[in-house]
Amino acid sequence: MKADLRAHIEKNIPLTDEEFTFVISHFSTKKFKKHQFLIQKDEPVPYSYFIISGLVKLVFTDESGKEHIVSFAMEDWWESDFYAYYTQTKSTMSLECLEDTEVLCCTLEDYKKLCDGLQKMERFFLEKATFGFLGSQRRIISWLTSNSKERYEQLLKQYPTLFQRVSKSQIASYLGVSRETLSRLSS
Amino acid sequence: MKADLRAHIEKNIPLTDEEFTFVISHFSTKKFKKHQFLIQKDEPVPYSYFIISGLVKLVFTDESGKEHIVSFAMEDWWESDFYAYYTQTKSTMSLECLEDTEVLCCTLEDYKKLCDGLQKMERFFLEKATFGFLGSQRRIISWLTSNSKERYEQLLKQYPTLFQRVSKSQIASYLGVSRETLSRLSS
DNA sequence: AATAAAAAGTGATCTACATCACATCAGGAA
DNA sequence: TTCCTGATGTGATGTAGATCACTTTTTATT
């Protein structure tokens, strides 16, 4: 379980045992059941999360109360309301488990200590942030260039396993399409 | 002009003269006229660009030949086809001047040397990447939650000066709306 | 100043998708 | 088993926004 984080980091950057001991000392472990919240809207965001197992959704709720799924995150992903986390403000979104989920938690203070104490980790986070940005940009391009059916097919191709783990309503919410339209698309 | 870069970095992280001399040695200067291309689709992407003055658009052209503006970038911004840049592959987009533009250019090799040679710069790029990601996420949320008119008003509020510098067709392309619809919205 | 070219506005029509309403089906709890 | 809740499918209808066609205005170019 802590080994998962090591394997994850070492996909990019090799670490010595000593370095990894330093890294892991900045994380705590938490477990959540399906339907529990890691982050609640309007509450502070004490942690960013590395997901060891399970699946969560980051949700923005608009004024009318409608939920919009900003992202899903599963094993081997990082998630949080990063804006609220970095700026230490209250969350504008919620982060909720769609499955029982185990995470490693990192406070902003520990995040900074990690970056200061081990340049490799700063490099690692830079790569994560860069490719996170590129993933979002890709999604924007998908919006600009494609209709609902095409976006659905792109998502299916990119994350086929997601479709066995979340309901179609959730997929619809992520794609920005009504669940009825999605139902008609996939038939 | 090189001082612009220093001021830009020092908004986040102070530098000594010596450090800045090191930083600036990794950049070259280029000037482009309106309508010239910094990056052409299907060509390699040798540089990322820091914009000293002027305005550029990052454009994705779909199969039907329709142009979609992925982003605008003006003074004090960084821009490139970052995916192609980091992976050293051919560009899928083009980067074109909407005004006469002056930039500082950084190769991937120099970018890496900068990060290796001065931890402050790695920190700086990490902050840029993080807030770039957050900006994209914000735009996705805007798509998920708002109609054309609302997205138009949000953009107007966020970047009022942009509207004096680019045509409404360009704004429409960025918002993912037809120029006719945009014209009707703003009246 | 004359001409060309790009930008912007506007009507008419079409269509992708939302919304509403209801039926069906599967899984969990008493 | 029975009841309940959430997920899914599907028809009928409404609407935001696309597309097409044309005009007017603004901006460049000679």
Short mmCIF file of C-alpha atoms (C1' of nucleotides) in Angstrom, two decimals:
data_model
loop_
_atom_site.label_atom_id
_atom_site.label_comp_id
_atom_site.label_asym_id
_atom_site.label_seq_id
_atom_site.Cartn_x
_atom_site.Cartn_y
_atom_site.Cartn_z
CA MET A 1 0.00 0.00 0.00
CA LYS A 2 2.78 2.40 0.77
CA ALA A 3 4.68 0.45 -1.84
CA ASP A 4 2.03 1.64 -4.32
CA LEU A 5 3.20 5.20 -3.90
CA ARG A 6 6.81 4.18 -4.39
CA ALA A 7 5.97 2.27 -7.56
CA HIS A 8 3.98 5.27 -8.75
CA ILE A 9 6.80 7.74 -8.23
CA GLU A 10 9.36 5.39 -9.70
CA LYS A 11 7.45 5.25 -12.97
CA ASN A 12 9.05 8.65 -13.42
CA ILE A 13 11.95 8.98 -11.03
CA PRO A 14 13.93 6.28 -9.18
CA LEU A 15 14.30 6.66 -5.41
CA THR A 16 16.68 5.14 -2.90
CA ASP A 17 15.21 3.39 0.16
CA GLU A 18 16.31 6.31 2.25
CA GLU A 19 14.63 8.81 -0.03
CA PHE A 20 11.41 6.86 -0.03
CA THR A 21 11.43 6.67 3.77
CA PHE A 22 11.67 10.44 3.76
CA VAL A 23 8.83 10.75 1.26
CA ILE A 24 6.41 8.42 2.98
CA SER A 25 6.91 10.13 6.31
CA HIS A 26 4.95 13.06 4.85
CA PHE A 27 1.80 11.03 4.24
CA SER A 28 -0.91 9.59 6.42
CA THR A 29 -3.32 6.82 5.43
CA LYS A 30 -7.11 7.07 5.47
CA LYS A 31 -9.92 4.75 4.46
CA PHE A 32 -13.37 5.76 3.27
CA LYS A 33 -16.53 3.85 2.46
CA LYS A 34 -18.59 4.31 -0.68
CA HIS A 35 -20.70 7.51 -0.44
CA GLN A 36 -18.38 9.13 2.11
CA PHE A 37 -16.86 12.52 1.39
CA LEU A 38 -13.14 13.27 1.34
CA ILE A 39 -13.91 16.93 0.77
CA GLN A 40 -17.14 18.81 1.43
CA LYS A 41 -18.08 22.04 -0.31
CA ASP A 42 -17.44 25.16 1.80
CA GLU A 43 -15.07 23.30 4.12
CA PRO A 44 -11.28 23.72 4.28
CA VAL A 45 -9.19 21.30 2.19
CA PRO A 46 -6.48 19.96 4.48
CA TYR A 47 -5.08 17.36 2.12
CA SER A 48 -4.28 16.34 -1.38
CA TYR A 49 -4.85 12.63 -1.90
CA PHE A 50 -2.98 9.85 -3.60
CA ILE A 51 -5.47 7.07 -4.29
CA ILE A 52 -4.23 3.61 -3.43
CA SER A 53 -7.46 1.82 -4.25
CA GLY A 54 -11.01 2.78 -5.06
CA LEU A 55 -12.66 5.50 -7.07
CA VAL A 56 -13.77 9.06 -6.31
CA LYS A 57 -15.54 11.87 -8.13
CA LEU A 58 -14.79 15.58 -7.95
CA VAL A 59 -18.10 17.39 -8.15
CA PHE A 60 -19.05 20.99 -8.78
CA THR A 61 -22.63 21.82 -7.83
CA ASP A 62 -24.15 24.82 -9.61
CA GLU A 63 -26.58 27.39 -8.17
CA SER A 64 -29.58 25.33 -9.29
CA GLY A 65 -28.22 22.38 -7.33
CA LYS A 66 -27.25 20.35 -10.37
CA GLU A 67 -24.11 18.23 -10.00
CA HIS A 68 -21.32 18.35 -12.56
CA ILE A 69 -18.51 15.83 -12.43
CA VAL A 70 -15.25 17.68 -12.97
CA SER A 71 -13.16 14.51 -12.82
CA PHE A 72 -12.97 10.93 -11.74
CA ALA A 73 -9.89 9.63 -9.95
CA MET A 74 -8.92 6.05 -9.36
CA GLU A 75 -5.92 4.01 -8.23
CA ASP A 76 -2.61 5.68 -8.87
CA TRP A 77 -4.10 9.17 -9.33
CA TRP A 78 -3.81 12.33 -7.31
CA GLU A 79 -6.90 14.30 -6.49
CA SER A 80 -8.14 17.21 -4.43
CA ASP A 81 -9.78 20.57 -4.86
CA PHE A 82 -6.32 21.81 -5.75
CA TYR A 83 -7.24 25.46 -5.96
CA ALA A 84 -8.63 25.48 -2.43
CA TYR A 85 -5.72 23.32 -1.29
CA TYR A 86 -2.95 25.54 -2.65
CA THR A 87 -4.58 28.75 -1.63
CA GLN A 88 -5.82 27.36 1.71
CA THR A 89 -9.33 28.56 1.06
CA LYS A 90 -12.66 26.78 1.42
CA SER A 91 -13.58 24.21 -1.16
CA THR A 92 -15.89 25.09 -4.02
CA MET A 93 -16.35 21.41 -4.84
CA SER A 94 -16.86 18.09 -3.13
CA LEU A 95 -14.87 14.88 -3.43
CA GLU A 96 -16.95 11.76 -2.89
CA CYS A 97 -16.26 8.03 -2.98
CA LEU A 98 -17.96 5.96 -5.64
CA GLU A 99 -16.30 2.86 -4.15
CA ASP A 100 -14.61 2.03 -0.87
CA THR A 101 -11.38 3.98 -1.18
CA GLU A 102 -7.98 4.03 0.48
CA VAL A 103 -5.78 7.10 0.16
CA LEU A 104 -2.50 8.60 1.24
CA CYS A 105 -3.00 12.15 2.52
CA CYS A 106 -0.56 15.03 2.26
CA THR A 107 -1.01 18.43 3.89
CA LEU A 108 0.16 21.53 2.06
CA GLU A 109 2.85 21.97 4.67
CA ASP A 110 4.14 18.46 4.07
CA TYR A 111 3.92 18.99 0.32
CA LYS A 112 6.17 22.00 0.65
CA LYS A 113 8.56 20.15 2.91
CA LEU A 114 8.74 17.36 0.37
CA CYS A 115 9.59 19.78 -2.42
CA ASP A 116 12.14 21.60 -0.29
CA GLY A 117 13.73 18.48 1.12
CA LEU A 118 14.06 16.40 -2.01
CA GLN A 119 14.44 17.96 -5.42
CA LYS A 120 13.40 14.70 -7.04
CA MET A 121 9.94 15.18 -5.56
CA GLU A 122 9.67 18.68 -6.88
CA ARG A 123 10.59 17.27 -10.28
CA PHE A 124 7.98 14.57 -9.83
CA PHE A 125 5.23 17.04 -8.96
CA LEU A 126 6.26 19.23 -11.88
CA GLU A 127 5.75 16.31 -14.24
CA LYS A 128 2.39 15.50 -12.68
CA ALA A 129 1.24 19.10 -12.92
CA THR A 130 2.44 19.41 -16.50
CA PHE A 131 0.64 16.31 -17.68
CA GLY A 132 -2.41 17.20 -15.64
CA PHE A 133 -2.52 20.49 -17.51
CA LEU A 134 -2.11 18.71 -20.83
CA GLY A 135 -4.92 16.30 -19.96
CA SER A 136 -7.26 19.21 -19.23
CA GLN A 137 -6.24 20.92 -22.44
CA ARG A 138 -7.02 17.74 -24.32
CA ARG A 139 -10.47 17.68 -22.76
CA ILE A 140 -11.06 21.30 -23.78
CA ILE A 141 -10.08 20.45 -27.35
CA SER A 142 -12.49 17.53 -27.24
CA TRP A 143 -15.27 19.96 -26.24
CA LEU A 144 -14.36 22.43 -28.97
CA THR A 145 -14.15 19.93 -31.79
CA SER A 146 -16.58 17.11 -31.00
CA ASN A 147 -20.27 16.46 -30.42
CA SER A 148 -21.68 14.35 -27.58
CA LYS A 149 -21.36 11.05 -29.37
CA GLU A 150 -17.75 11.65 -30.34
CA ARG A 151 -16.83 12.77 -26.82
CA TYR A 152 -18.49 9.65 -25.45
CA GLU A 153 -16.50 7.45 -27.80
CA GLN A 154 -13.25 9.24 -26.99
CA LEU A 155 -13.83 8.69 -23.28
CA LEU A 156 -14.71 5.04 -23.84
CA LYS A 157 -11.51 4.58 -25.79
CA GLN A 158 -9.34 6.44 -23.27
CA TYR A 159 -10.74 4.92 -20.05
CA PRO A 160 -12.58 1.72 -20.98
CA THR A 161 -12.47 0.36 -17.41
CA LEU A 162 -14.32 3.39 -16.07
CA PHE A 163 -17.50 2.22 -17.75
CA GLN A 164 -17.61 -0.94 -15.68
CA ARG A 165 -17.27 1.01 -12.46
CA VAL A 166 -19.58 4.02 -12.66
CA SER A 167 -23.19 4.49 -13.74
CA LYS A 168 -24.04 6.01 -17.08
CA SER A 169 -25.57 8.98 -15.29
CA GLN A 170 -22.14 9.74 -13.86
CA ILE A 171 -20.52 9.41 -17.27
CA ALA A 172 -23.18 11.75 -18.66
CA SER A 173 -22.44 14.29 -15.96
CA TYR A 174 -18.72 14.15 -16.75
CA LEU A 175 -19.37 14.56 -20.48
CA GLY A 176 -21.74 17.47 -19.92
CA VAL A 177 -24.69 15.73 -21.50
CA SER A 178 -28.06 14.66 -20.09
CA ARG A 179 -28.37 11.01 -19.05
CA GLU A 180 -31.24 10.57 -21.51
CA THR A 181 -29.12 11.76 -24.42
CA LEU A 182 -26.26 9.52 -23.35
CA SER A 183 -28.62 6.58 -23.20
CA ARG A 184 -29.73 7.25 -26.76
CA LEU A 185 -26.14 7.69 -27.96
CA SER A 186 -24.88 4.38 -26.73
CA SER A 187 -27.70 2.42 -28.35
CA MET B 1 12.75 43.18 -22.59
CA LYS B 2 14.90 40.65 -20.81
CA ALA B 3 13.98 42.59 -17.72
CA ASP B 4 10.38 41.58 -18.43
CA LEU B 5 11.25 37.97 -17.80
CA ARG B 6 12.97 38.84 -14.57
CA ALA B 7 10.02 40.84 -13.34
CA HIS B 8 7.75 37.98 -14.33
CA ILE B 9 9.71 35.37 -12.39
CA GLU B 10 10.12 37.65 -9.41
CA LYS B 11 6.37 37.94 -9.05
CA ASN B 12 6.77 34.49 -7.54
CA ILE B 13 10.39 33.99 -6.61
CA PRO B 14 13.17 36.55 -6.03
CA LEU B 15 16.42 36.08 -7.94
CA THR B 16 19.91 37.43 -7.45
CA ASP B 17 21.62 39.15 -10.39
CA GLU B 18 23.83 36.15 -10.78
CA GLU B 19 20.90 33.77 -10.85
CA PHE B 20 19.09 35.86 -13.43
CA THR B 21 22.18 35.96 -15.62
CA PHE B 22 22.15 32.19 -15.51
CA VAL B 23 18.45 32.05 -16.35
CA ILE B 24 18.55 34.46 -19.25
CA SER B 25 21.47 32.63 -20.85
CA HIS B 26 19.01 29.82 -21.66
CA PHE B 27 16.77 31.99 -23.80
CA SER B 28 17.01 33.51 -27.24
CA THR B 29 14.93 36.39 -28.58
CA LYS B 30 12.74 36.31 -31.68
CA LYS B 31 10.38 38.77 -33.30
CA PHE B 32 7.36 37.93 -35.43
CA LYS B 33 4.94 40.00 -37.47
CA LYS B 34 1.17 39.69 -37.30
CA HIS B 35 -0.01 36.57 -39.20
CA GLN B 36 3.34 34.82 -38.86
CA PHE B 37 3.49 31.38 -37.30
CA LEU B 38 5.59 30.46 -34.27
CA ILE B 39 4.50 26.86 -34.63
CA GLN B 40 3.08 25.12 -37.68
CA LYS B 41 0.97 21.97 -37.49
CA ASP B 42 2.90 18.77 -38.27
CA GLU B 43 6.25 20.47 -37.67
CA PRO B 44 8.58 19.90 -34.70
CA VAL B 45 8.22 22.26 -31.73
CA PRO B 46 11.72 23.42 -30.86
CA TYR B 47 10.75 26.02 -28.27
CA SER B 48 8.42 27.08 -25.56
CA TYR B 49 7.84 30.82 -25.63
CA PHE B 50 7.67 33.56 -23.08
CA ILE B 51 5.80 36.46 -24.61
CA ILE B 52 7.38 39.85 -24.05
CA SER B 53 4.90 41.79 -26.15
CA GLY B 54 2.12 41.01 -28.57
CA LEU B 55 -0.59 38.40 -28.76
CA VAL B 56 -0.78 34.89 -30.20
CA LYS B 57 -3.43 32.21 -30.63
CA LEU B 58 -3.01 28.47 -30.22
CA VAL B 59 -5.20 26.80 -32.83
CA PHE B 60 -6.43 23.27 -33.31
CA THR B 61 -7.76 22.59 -36.79
CA ASP B 62 -10.26 19.72 -37.06
CA GLU B 63 -10.64 17.23 -39.95
CA SER B 64 -13.19 19.44 -41.65
CA GLY B 65 -10.68 22.29 -41.62
CA LYS B 66 -12.48 24.34 -39.01
CA GLU B 67 -10.25 26.30 -36.64
CA HIS B 68 -10.70 26.12 -32.88
CA ILE B 69 -8.82 28.49 -30.60
CA VAL B 70 -7.44 26.50 -27.69
CA SER B 71 -5.96 29.56 -26.04
CA PHE B 72 -4.80 33.11 -26.41
CA ALA B 73 -1.50 34.23 -24.94
CA MET B 74 -0.29 37.78 -24.41
CA GLU B 75 2.48 39.65 -22.62
CA ASP B 76 3.83 37.85 -19.62
CA TRP B 77 2.41 34.45 -20.60
CA TRP B 78 4.08 31.22 -21.63
CA GLU B 79 2.83 29.36 -24.65
CA SER B 80 3.65 26.45 -26.91
CA ASP B 81 2.19 23.18 -28.07
CA PHE B 82 3.44 21.82 -24.77
CA TYR B 83 2.56 18.22 -25.48
CA ALA B 84 4.61 18.18 -28.65
CA TYR B 85 7.34 20.17 -26.93
CA TYR B 86 7.75 17.88 -23.93
CA THR B 87 7.47 14.70 -25.94
CA GLN B 88 9.51 16.07 -28.84
CA THR B 89 6.90 15.05 -31.35
CA LYS B 90 5.32 16.96 -34.22
CA SER B 91 2.80 19.63 -33.40
CA THR B 92 -0.91 18.93 -33.62
CA MET B 93 -1.65 22.63 -33.43
CA SER B 94 -0.42 25.94 -34.76
CA LEU B 95 0.64 29.06 -32.91
CA GLU B 96 0.00 32.24 -34.85
CA CYS B 97 0.52 35.93 -34.15
CA LEU B 98 -2.54 38.15 -33.92
CA GLU B 99 -0.24 41.14 -33.39
CA ASP B 100 3.44 41.82 -33.91
CA THR B 101 5.00 39.75 -31.17
CA GLU B 102 8.33 39.49 -29.41
CA VAL B 103 9.22 36.35 -27.49
CA LEU B 104 11.94 34.69 -25.50
CA CYS B 105 12.52 31.13 -26.72
CA CYS B 106 13.60 28.15 -24.64
CA THR B 107 14.50 24.74 -26.04
CA LEU B 108 13.57 21.63 -24.08
CA GLU B 109 17.23 21.02 -23.43
CA ASP B 110 17.65 24.48 -21.95
CA TYR B 111 14.46 24.06 -19.95
CA LYS B 112 15.91 20.93 -18.38
CA LYS B 113 19.23 22.63 -17.73
CA LEU B 114 17.40 25.47 -16.04
CA CYS B 115 15.52 23.08 -13.77
CA ASP B 116 18.66 21.10 -12.98
CA GLY B 117 20.86 24.11 -12.47
CA LEU B 118 18.61 26.27 -10.32
CA GLN B 119 16.00 24.78 -8.04
CA LYS B 120 14.22 28.11 -7.87
CA MET B 121 13.38 27.75 -11.56
CA GLU B 122 11.97 24.29 -11.08
CA ARG B 123 9.82 25.75 -8.31
CA PHE B 124 8.79 28.54 -10.62
CA PHE B 125 7.78 26.17 -13.42
CA LEU B 126 5.92 24.01 -10.93
CA GLU B 127 3.84 26.99 -9.89
CA LYS B 128 3.18 27.91 -13.51
CA ALA B 129 2.15 24.36 -14.38
CA THR B 130 -0.07 24.09 -11.32
CA PHE B 131 -1.95 27.29 -12.01
CA GLY B 132 -2.10 26.48 -15.71
CA PHE B 133 -3.82 23.26 -14.78
CA LEU B 134 -6.21 25.09 -12.47
CA GLY B 135 -7.03 27.58 -15.21
CA SER B 136 -7.93 24.77 -17.59
CA GLN B 137 -10.01 23.09 -14.92
CA ARG B 138 -11.86 26.33 -14.41
CA ARG B 139 -12.60 26.52 -18.11
CA ILE B 140 -13.95 22.95 -18.07
CA ILE B 141 -16.22 23.85 -15.17
CA SER B 142 -17.40 26.88 -17.11
CA TRP B 143 -18.32 24.57 -20.01
CA LEU B 144 -20.11 22.11 -17.76
CA THR B 145 -22.15 24.67 -15.89
CA SER B 146 -22.82 27.58 -18.24
CA ASN B 147 -24.44 28.39 -21.55
CA SER B 148 -22.88 30.49 -24.30
CA LYS B 149 -23.99 33.81 -22.91
CA GLU B 150 -22.69 33.07 -19.44
CA ARG B 151 -19.36 31.82 -20.77
CA TYR B 152 -19.08 34.98 -22.84
CA GLU B 153 -19.72 37.15 -19.81
CA GLN B 154 -17.25 35.20 -17.68
CA LEU B 155 -14.55 35.68 -20.30
CA LEU B 156 -15.35 39.37 -20.63
CA LYS B 157 -15.04 39.74 -16.89
CA GLN B 158 -11.83 37.73 -16.63
CA TYR B 159 -9.97 39.24 -19.60
CA PRO B 160 -11.63 42.53 -20.51
CA THR B 161 -8.62 43.80 -22.47
CA LEU B 162 -8.74 40.81 -24.81
CA PHE B 163 -11.91 42.17 -26.40
CA GLN B 164 -10.15 45.28 -27.60
CA ARG B 165 -7.43 43.24 -29.26
CA VAL B 166 -9.08 40.35 -31.08
CA SER B 167 -12.06 40.06 -33.39
CA LYS B 168 -15.34 38.66 -32.15
CA SER B 169 -14.91 35.73 -34.52
CA GLN B 170 -11.79 34.78 -32.59
CA ILE B 171 -13.61 35.11 -29.27
CA ALA B 172 -16.39 32.94 -30.66
CA SER B 173 -13.90 30.29 -31.72
CA TYR B 174 -12.37 30.29 -28.24
CA LEU B 175 -15.78 30.00 -26.58
CA GLY B 176 -16.86 27.20 -28.91
CA VAL B 177 -19.76 29.12 -30.35
CA SER B 178 -20.53 30.34 -33.87
CA ARG B 179 -19.69 33.96 -34.64
CA GLU B 180 -23.36 34.59 -35.52
CA THR B 181 -24.52 33.36 -32.13
CA LEU B 182 -21.88 35.43 -30.38
CA SER B 183 -22.99 38.49 -32.31
CA ARG B 184 -26.56 37.95 -31.13
CA LEU B 185 -25.43 37.38 -27.54
CA SER B 186 -23.55 40.59 -27.17
CA SER B 187 -26.40 42.73 -28.44
"C1'" DA C 1 -9.80 58.79 -52.56
"C1'" DA C 2 -10.86 54.29 -54.49
"C1'" DT C 3 -11.03 49.53 -53.98
"C1'" DA C 4 -10.67 45.32 -51.81
"C1'" DA C 5 -11.04 42.44 -47.89
"C1'" DA C 6 -12.14 41.32 -43.45
"C1'" DA C 7 -15.41 41.93 -39.53
"C1'" DA C 8 -19.89 42.30 -37.83
"C1'" DG C 9 -25.03 42.23 -37.77
"C1'" DT C 10 -29.40 39.93 -38.80
"C1'" DG C 11 -33.27 37.09 -40.73
"C1'" DA C 12 -34.88 32.31 -41.83
"C1'" DT C 13 -34.44 27.70 -41.11
"C1'" DC C 14 -32.63 23.39 -39.23
"C1'" DT C 15 -30.89 20.17 -35.66
"C1'" DA C 16 -28.60 18.36 -31.63
"C1'" DC C 17 -29.60 18.03 -27.34
"C1'" DA C 18 -32.45 19.21 -22.98
"C1'" DT C 19 -36.44 18.49 -20.49
"C1'" DC C 20 -40.51 16.13 -18.98
"C1'" DA C 21 -43.06 12.03 -18.36
"C1'" DC C 22 -43.43 7.43 -17.77
"C1'" DA C 23 -42.12 2.38 -18.04
"C1'" DT C 24 -38.93 -1.25 -17.03
"C1'" DC C 25 -35.39 -3.63 -14.64
"C1'" DA C 26 -31.77 -4.92 -11.21
"C1'" DG C 27 -29.91 -4.99 -6.52
"C1'" DG C 28 -30.33 -4.28 -1.37
"C1'" DA C 29 -32.81 -4.25 2.93
"C1'" DA C 30 -36.68 -5.74 5.89
"C1'" DT D 1 -40.56 -12.91 -0.87
"C1'" DT D 2 -41.89 -8.15 -0.93
"C1'" DC D 3 -40.82 -3.52 -1.04
"C1'" DC D 4 -37.96 0.24 -2.22
"C1'" DT D 5 -34.52 2.80 -4.47
"C1'" DG D 6 -31.51 3.82 -8.13
"C1'" DA D 7 -30.23 2.88 -12.93
"C1'" DT D 8 -31.71 2.62 -17.58
"C1'" DG D 9 -34.51 3.13 -21.73
"C1'" DT D 10 -37.66 5.64 -24.66
"C1'" DG D 11 -41.41 8.68 -26.50
"C1'" DA D 12 -43.05 13.60 -27.06
"C1'" DT D 13 -41.97 18.17 -27.12
"C1'" DG D 14 -39.21 22.46 -26.43
"C1'" DT D 15 -35.11 25.34 -27.21
"C1'" DA D 16 -30.26 26.97 -27.61
"C1'" DG D 17 -27.42 27.39 -30.86
"C1'" DA D 18 -25.70 26.01 -35.83
"C1'" DT D 19 -25.93 26.94 -40.53
"C1'" DC D 20 -27.00 29.50 -44.67
"C1'" DA D 21 -27.72 33.69 -47.02
"C1'" DC D 22 -27.37 38.35 -47.39
"C1'" DT D 23 -26.29 43.28 -45.94
"C1'" DT D 24 -23.70 46.78 -43.68
"C1'" DT D 25 -19.62 48.51 -41.45
"C1'" DT D 26 -14.84 48.77 -40.59
"C1'" DT D 27 -10.19 48.24 -41.75
"C1'" DA D 28 -6.45 47.67 -44.81
"C1'" DT D 29 -4.08 48.49 -49.49
"C1'" DT D 30 -2.96 50.70 -53.65
#
